[in-house]
PDB file of C-alpha atoms in Angstrom:
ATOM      1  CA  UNK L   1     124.890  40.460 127.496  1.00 64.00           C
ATOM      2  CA  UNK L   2     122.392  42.740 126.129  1.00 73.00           C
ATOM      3  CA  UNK L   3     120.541  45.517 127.674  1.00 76.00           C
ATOM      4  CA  UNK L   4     117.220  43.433 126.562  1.00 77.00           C
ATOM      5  CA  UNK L   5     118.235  40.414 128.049  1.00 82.00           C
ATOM      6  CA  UNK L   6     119.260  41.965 130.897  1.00 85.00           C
ATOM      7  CA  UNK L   7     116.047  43.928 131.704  1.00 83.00           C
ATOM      8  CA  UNK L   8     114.440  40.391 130.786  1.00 83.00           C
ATOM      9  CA  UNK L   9     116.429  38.782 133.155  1.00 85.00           C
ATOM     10  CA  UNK L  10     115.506  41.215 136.036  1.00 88.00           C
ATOM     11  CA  UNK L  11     112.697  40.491 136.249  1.00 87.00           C
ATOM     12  CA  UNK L  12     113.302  36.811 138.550  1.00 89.00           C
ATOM     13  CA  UNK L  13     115.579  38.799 140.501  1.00 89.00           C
ATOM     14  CA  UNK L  14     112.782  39.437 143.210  1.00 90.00           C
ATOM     15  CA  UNK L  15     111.542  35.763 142.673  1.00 90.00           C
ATOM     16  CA  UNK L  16     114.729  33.635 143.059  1.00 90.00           C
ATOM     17  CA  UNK L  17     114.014  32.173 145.903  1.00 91.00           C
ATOM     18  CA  UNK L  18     110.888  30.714 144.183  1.00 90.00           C
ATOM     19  CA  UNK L  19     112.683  30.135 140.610  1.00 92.00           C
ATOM     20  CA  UNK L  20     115.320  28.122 142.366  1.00 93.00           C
ATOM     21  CA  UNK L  21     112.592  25.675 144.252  1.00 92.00           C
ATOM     22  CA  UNK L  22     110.798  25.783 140.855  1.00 91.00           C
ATOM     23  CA  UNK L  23     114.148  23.929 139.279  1.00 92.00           C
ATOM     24  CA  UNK L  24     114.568  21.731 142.134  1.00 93.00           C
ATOM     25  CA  UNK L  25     111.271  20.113 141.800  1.00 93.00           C
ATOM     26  CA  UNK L  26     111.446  20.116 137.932  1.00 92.00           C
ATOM     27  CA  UNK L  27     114.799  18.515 138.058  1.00 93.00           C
ATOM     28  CA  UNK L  28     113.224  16.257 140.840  1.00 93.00           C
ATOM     29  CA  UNK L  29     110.543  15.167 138.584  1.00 92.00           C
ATOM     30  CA  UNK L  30     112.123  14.572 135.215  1.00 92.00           C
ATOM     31  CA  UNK L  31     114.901  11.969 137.949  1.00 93.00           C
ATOM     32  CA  UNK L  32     111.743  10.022 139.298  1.00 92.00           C
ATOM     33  CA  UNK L  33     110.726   9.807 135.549  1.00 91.00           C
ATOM     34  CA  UNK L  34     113.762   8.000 134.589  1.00 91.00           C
ATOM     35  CA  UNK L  35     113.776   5.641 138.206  1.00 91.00           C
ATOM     36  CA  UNK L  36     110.592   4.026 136.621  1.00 88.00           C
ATOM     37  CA  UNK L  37     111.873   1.965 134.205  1.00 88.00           C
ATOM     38  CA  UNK L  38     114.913   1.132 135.733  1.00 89.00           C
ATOM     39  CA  UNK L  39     113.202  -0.269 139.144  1.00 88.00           C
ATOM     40  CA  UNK L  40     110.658  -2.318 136.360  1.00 86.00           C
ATOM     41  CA  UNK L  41     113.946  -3.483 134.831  1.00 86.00           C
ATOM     42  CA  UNK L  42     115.270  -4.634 137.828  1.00 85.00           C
ATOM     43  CA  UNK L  43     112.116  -6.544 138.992  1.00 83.00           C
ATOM     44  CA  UNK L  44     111.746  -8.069 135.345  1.00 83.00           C
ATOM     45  CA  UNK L  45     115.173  -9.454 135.361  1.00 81.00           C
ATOM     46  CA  UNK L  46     116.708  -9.735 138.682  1.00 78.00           C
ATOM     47  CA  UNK L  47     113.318 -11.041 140.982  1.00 76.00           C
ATOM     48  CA  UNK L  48     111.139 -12.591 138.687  1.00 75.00           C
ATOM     49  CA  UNK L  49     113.794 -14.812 137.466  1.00 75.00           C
ATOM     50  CA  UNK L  50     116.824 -15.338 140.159  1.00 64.00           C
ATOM     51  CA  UNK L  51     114.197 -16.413 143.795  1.00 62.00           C
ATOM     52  CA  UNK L  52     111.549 -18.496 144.388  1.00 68.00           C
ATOM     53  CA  UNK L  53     107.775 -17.566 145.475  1.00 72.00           C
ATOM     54  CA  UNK L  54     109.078 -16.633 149.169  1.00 70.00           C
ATOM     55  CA  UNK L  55     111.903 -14.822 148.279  1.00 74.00           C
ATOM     56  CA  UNK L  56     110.454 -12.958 145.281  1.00 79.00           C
ATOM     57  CA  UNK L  57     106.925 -11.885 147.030  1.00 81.00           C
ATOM     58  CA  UNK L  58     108.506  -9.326 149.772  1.00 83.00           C
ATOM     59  CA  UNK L  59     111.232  -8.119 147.424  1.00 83.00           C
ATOM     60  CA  UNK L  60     108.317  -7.072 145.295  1.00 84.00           C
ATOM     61  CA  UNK L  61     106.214  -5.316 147.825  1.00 86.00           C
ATOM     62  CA  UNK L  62     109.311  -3.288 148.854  1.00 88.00           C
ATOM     63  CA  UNK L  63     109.901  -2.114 145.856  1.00 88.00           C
ATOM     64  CA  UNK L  64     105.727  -0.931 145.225  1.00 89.00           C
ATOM     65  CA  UNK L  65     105.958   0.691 148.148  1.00 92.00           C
ATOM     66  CA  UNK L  66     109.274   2.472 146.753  1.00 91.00           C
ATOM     67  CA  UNK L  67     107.654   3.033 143.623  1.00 90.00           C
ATOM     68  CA  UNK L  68     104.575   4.146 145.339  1.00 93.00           C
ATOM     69  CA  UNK L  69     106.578   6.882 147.489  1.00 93.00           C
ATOM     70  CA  UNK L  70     108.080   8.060 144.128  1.00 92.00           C
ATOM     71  CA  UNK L  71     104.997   8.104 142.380  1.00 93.00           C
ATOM     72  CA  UNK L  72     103.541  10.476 145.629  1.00 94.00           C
ATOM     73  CA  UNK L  73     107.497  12.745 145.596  1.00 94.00           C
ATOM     74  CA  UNK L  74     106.497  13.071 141.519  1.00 92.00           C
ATOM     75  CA  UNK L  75     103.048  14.228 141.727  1.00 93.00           C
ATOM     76  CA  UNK L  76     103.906  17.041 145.008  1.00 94.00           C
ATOM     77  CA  UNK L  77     106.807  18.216 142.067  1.00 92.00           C
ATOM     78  CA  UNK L  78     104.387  18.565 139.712  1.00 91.00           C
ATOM     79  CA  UNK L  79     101.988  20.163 141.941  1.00 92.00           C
ATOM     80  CA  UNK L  80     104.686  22.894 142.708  1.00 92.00           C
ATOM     81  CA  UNK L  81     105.403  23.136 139.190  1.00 90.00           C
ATOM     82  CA  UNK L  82     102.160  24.185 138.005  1.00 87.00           C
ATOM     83  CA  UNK L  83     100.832  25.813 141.107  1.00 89.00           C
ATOM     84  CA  UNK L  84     104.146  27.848 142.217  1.00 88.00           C
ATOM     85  CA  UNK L  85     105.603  28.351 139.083  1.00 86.00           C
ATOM     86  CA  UNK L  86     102.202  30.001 138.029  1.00 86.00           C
ATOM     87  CA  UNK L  87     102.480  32.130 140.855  1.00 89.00           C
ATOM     88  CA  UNK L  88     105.472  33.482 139.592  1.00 89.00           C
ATOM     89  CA  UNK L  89     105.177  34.095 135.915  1.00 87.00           C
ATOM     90  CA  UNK L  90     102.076  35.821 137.139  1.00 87.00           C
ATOM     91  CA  UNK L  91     103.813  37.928 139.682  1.00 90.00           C
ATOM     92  CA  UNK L  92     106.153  38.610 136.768  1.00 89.00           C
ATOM     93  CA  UNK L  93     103.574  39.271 134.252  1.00 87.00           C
ATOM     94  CA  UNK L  94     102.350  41.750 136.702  1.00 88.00           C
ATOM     95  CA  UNK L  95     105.468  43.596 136.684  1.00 90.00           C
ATOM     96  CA  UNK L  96     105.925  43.642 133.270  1.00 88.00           C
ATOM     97  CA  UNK L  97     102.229  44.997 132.911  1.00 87.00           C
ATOM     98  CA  UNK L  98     103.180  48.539 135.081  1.00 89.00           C
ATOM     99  CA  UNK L  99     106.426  48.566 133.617  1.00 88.00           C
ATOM    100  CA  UNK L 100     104.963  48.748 130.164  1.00 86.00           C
ATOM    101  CA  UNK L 101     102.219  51.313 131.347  1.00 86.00           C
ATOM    102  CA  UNK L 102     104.874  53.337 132.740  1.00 87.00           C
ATOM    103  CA  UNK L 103     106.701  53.579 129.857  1.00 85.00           C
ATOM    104  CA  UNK L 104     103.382  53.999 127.893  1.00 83.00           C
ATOM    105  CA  UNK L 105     102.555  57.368 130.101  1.00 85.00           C
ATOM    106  CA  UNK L 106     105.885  58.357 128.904  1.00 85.00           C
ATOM    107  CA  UNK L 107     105.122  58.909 125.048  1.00 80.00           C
ATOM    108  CA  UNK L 108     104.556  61.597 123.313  1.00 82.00           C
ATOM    109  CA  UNK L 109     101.289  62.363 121.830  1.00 80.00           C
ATOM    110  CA  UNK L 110     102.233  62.035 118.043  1.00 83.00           C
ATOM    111  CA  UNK L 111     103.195  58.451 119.350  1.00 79.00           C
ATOM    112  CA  UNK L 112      99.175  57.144 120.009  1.00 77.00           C
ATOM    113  CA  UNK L 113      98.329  59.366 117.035  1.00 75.00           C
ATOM    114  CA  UNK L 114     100.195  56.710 115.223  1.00 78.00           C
ATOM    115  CA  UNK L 115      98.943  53.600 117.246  1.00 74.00           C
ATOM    116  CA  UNK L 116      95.661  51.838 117.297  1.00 72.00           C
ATOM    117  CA  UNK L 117      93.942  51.636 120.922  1.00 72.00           C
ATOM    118  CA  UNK L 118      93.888  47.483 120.351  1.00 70.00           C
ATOM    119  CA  UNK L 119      96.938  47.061 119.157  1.00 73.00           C
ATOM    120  CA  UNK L 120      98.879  48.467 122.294  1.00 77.00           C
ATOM    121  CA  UNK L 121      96.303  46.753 124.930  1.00 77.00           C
ATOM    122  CA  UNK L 122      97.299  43.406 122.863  1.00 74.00           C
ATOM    123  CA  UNK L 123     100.879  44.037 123.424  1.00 76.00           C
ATOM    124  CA  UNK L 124      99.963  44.102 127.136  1.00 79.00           C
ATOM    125  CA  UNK L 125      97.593  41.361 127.344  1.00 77.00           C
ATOM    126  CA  UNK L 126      98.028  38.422 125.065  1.00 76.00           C
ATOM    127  CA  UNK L 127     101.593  39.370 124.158  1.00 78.00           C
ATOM    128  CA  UNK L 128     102.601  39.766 127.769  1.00 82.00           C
ATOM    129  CA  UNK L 129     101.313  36.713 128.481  1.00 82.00           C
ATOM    130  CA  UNK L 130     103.274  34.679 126.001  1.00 80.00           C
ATOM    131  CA  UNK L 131     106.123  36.104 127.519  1.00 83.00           C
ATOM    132  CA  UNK L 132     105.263  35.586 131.160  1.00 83.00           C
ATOM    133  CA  UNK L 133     104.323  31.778 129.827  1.00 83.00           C
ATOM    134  CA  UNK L 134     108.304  31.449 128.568  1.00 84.00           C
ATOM    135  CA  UNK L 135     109.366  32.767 131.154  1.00 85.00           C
ATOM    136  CA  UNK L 136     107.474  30.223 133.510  1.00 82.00           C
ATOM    137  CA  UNK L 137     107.760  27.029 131.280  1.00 85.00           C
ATOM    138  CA  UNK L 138     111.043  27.713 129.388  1.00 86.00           C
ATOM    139  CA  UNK L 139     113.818  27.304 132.019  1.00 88.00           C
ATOM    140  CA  UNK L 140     111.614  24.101 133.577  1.00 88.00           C
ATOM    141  CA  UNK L 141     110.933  22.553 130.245  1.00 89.00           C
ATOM    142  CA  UNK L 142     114.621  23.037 129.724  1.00 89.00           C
ATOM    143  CA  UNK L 143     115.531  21.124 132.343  1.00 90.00           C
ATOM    144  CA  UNK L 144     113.480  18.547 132.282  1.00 90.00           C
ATOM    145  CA  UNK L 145     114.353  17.714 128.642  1.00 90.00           C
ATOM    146  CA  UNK L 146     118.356  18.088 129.738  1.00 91.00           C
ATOM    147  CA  UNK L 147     117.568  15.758 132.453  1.00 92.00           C
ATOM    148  CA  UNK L 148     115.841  13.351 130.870  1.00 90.00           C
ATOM    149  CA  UNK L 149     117.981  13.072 127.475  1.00 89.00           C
ATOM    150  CA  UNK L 150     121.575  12.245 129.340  1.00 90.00           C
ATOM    151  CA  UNK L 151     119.741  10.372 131.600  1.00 90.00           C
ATOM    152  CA  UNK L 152     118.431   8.392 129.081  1.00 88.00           C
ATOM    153  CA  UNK L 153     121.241   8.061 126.733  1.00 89.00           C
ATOM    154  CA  UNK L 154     123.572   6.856 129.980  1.00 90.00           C
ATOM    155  CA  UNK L 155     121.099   4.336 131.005  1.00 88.00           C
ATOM    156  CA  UNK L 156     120.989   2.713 127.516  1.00 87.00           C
ATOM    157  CA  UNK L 157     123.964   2.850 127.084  1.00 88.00           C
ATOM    158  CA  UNK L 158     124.693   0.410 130.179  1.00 87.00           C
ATOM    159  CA  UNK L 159     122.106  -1.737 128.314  1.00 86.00           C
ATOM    160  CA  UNK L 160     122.314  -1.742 124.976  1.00 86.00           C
ATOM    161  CA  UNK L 161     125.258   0.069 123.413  1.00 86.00           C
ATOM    162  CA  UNK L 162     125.047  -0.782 119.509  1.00 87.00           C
ATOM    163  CA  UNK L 163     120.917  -0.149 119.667  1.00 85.00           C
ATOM    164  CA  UNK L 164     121.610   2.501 121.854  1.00 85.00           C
ATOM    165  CA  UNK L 165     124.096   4.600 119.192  1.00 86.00           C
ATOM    166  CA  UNK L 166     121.577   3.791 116.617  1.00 86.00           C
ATOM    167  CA  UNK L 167     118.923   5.235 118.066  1.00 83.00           C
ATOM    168  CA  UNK L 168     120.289   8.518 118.637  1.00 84.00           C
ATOM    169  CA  UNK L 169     122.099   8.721 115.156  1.00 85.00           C
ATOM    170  CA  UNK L 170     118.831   9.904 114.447  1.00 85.00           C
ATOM    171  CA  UNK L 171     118.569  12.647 116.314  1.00 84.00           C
ATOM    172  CA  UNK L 172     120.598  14.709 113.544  1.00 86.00           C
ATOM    173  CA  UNK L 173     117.907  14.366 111.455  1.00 86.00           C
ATOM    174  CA  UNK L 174     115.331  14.829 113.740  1.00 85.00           C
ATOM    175  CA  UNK L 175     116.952  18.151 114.667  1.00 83.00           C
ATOM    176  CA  UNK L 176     117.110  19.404 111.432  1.00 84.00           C
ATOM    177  CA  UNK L 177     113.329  19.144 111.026  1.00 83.00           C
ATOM    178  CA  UNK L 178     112.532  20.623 114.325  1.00 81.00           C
ATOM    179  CA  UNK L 179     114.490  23.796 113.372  1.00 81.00           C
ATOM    180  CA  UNK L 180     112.797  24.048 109.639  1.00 79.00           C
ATOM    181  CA  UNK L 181     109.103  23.672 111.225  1.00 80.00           C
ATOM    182  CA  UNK L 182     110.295  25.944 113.910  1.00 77.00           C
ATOM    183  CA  UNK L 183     110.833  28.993 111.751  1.00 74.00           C
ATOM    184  CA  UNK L 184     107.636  28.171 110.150  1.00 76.00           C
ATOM    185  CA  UNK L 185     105.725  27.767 113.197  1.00 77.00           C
ATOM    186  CA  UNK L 186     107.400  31.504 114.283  1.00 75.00           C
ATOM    187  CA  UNK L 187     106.593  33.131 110.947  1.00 76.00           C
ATOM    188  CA  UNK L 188     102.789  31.437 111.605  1.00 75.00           C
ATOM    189  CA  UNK L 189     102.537  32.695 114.999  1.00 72.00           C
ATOM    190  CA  UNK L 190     104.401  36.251 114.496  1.00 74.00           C
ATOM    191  CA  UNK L 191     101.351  36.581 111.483  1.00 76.00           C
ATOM    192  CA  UNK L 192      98.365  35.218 114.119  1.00 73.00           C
ATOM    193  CA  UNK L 193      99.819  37.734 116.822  1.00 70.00           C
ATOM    194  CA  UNK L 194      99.699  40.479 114.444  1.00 70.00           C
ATOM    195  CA  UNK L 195      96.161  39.597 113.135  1.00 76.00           C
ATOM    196  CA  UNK L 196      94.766  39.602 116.804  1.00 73.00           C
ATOM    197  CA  UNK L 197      96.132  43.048 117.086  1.00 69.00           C
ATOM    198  CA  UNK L 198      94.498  43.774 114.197  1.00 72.00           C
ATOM    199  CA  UNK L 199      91.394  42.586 115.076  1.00 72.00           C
ATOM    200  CA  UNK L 200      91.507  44.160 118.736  1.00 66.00           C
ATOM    201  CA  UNK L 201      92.237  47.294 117.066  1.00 67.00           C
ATOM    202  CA  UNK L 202      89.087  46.823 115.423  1.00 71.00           C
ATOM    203  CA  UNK L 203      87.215  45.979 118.124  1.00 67.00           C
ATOM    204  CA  UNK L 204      88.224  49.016 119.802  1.00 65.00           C
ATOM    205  CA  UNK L 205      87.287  50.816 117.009  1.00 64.00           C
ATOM    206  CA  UNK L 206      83.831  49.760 116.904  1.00 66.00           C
ATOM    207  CA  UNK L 207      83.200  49.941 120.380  1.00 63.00           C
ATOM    208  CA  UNK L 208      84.343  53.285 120.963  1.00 62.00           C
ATOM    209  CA  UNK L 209      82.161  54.254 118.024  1.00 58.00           C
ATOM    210  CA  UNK L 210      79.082  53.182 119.220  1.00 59.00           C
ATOM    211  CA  UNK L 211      78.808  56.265 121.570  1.00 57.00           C
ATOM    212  CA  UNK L 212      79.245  58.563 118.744  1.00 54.00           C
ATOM    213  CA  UNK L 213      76.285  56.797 116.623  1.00 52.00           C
TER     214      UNK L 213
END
């Protein structure tokens, strides 16, 4: 493991205990998502068709009311999700913020002669906060998409297992597209991130200028 990754990786060390509860909600979440359809499934073609009226009414109310409690587990997940896991890539953002001005009072002066004012407070601002924003999303998004994929591909496959191969024969293809657009979309966003420096820089520029004028 790199030194980078390692310094990258650091910085959940003081927020484990709220990374950890982070997964377990995400991985709760993306489980209840795939209970949905297979409670529907169940009421589609085990009650609606095997029991009469009597039999088939209080079967179908139990299952509401489970569907009902997983609908209320789901939303407190999500509600951790985007309200804790904020928390943290902002407590991490923050510590990436002094750790960068740290290192920034550590440069020499031929160093800022180089550098434009707006182009090191973007590296600090809206670069920092794309990082902070992987490092909140990325390992939940992760899972959830993990979770949901096998889950998915074992439940059809109990169903269906012809359609179900045919569907994901696909997903070759699919993947081959998402990794072209992807290193178009990075080349794109590496340009737009440079470009806002720029125009910070400029900003700064201007701004600073006026006092001289």
């Amino acid at each position: 493991m790199s030194h980078k990754t390692k310094k990258f990786l650091s910085y959940y060390r003081p927020y484990l205990g709220l990374f950890f509860a982070d997964m377990f909600f995400a991985l709760l979440a993306a489980v209840i998502s795939l209970v949905y359809p297979m409670i529907v499934r169940y009421i589609t073609n085990n009650v609606l068709t095997g029991a009469g009226i009597a039999e088939m009414v209080p079967t179908i109310i139990k299952l509401l009311f489970l569907m009902l409690g997983l609908l209320i587990l789901e939303y407190i997940s999500n509600y951790f999700i985007s309200y804790k896991g904020h928390i943290m890539g902002a407590k991490m953002e923050y510590d990436m913020r002094n750790d960068i001005f740290e290192h920034y009072q550590k440069l020499s002066f031929n160093f800022f002669d180089n550098q434009k004012t707006g182009q090191l407070m973007s590296r600090i601002t809206n670069d920092l906060f794309d990082i902070t924003e992987l490092c909140h999303h990325g390992p939940e998004d992760l899972v959830i998409s993990i979770i949901k994929f096998v889950g998915a591909f074992i439940i059809l496959l109990q169903i269906n297992l012809p359609l179900t191969l045919i569907v994901f024969a696909f997903l070759p293809i699919m993947f081959f597209f998402a990794v072209r657009m992807r290193g178009r979309m990075s080349s794109a966003f590496r340009k737009n991130r440079e470009r806002i420096a720029e125009i910070n820089a400029q900003v700064e520029d201007n701004i600073s200028g006026i006092r001289v004028v």
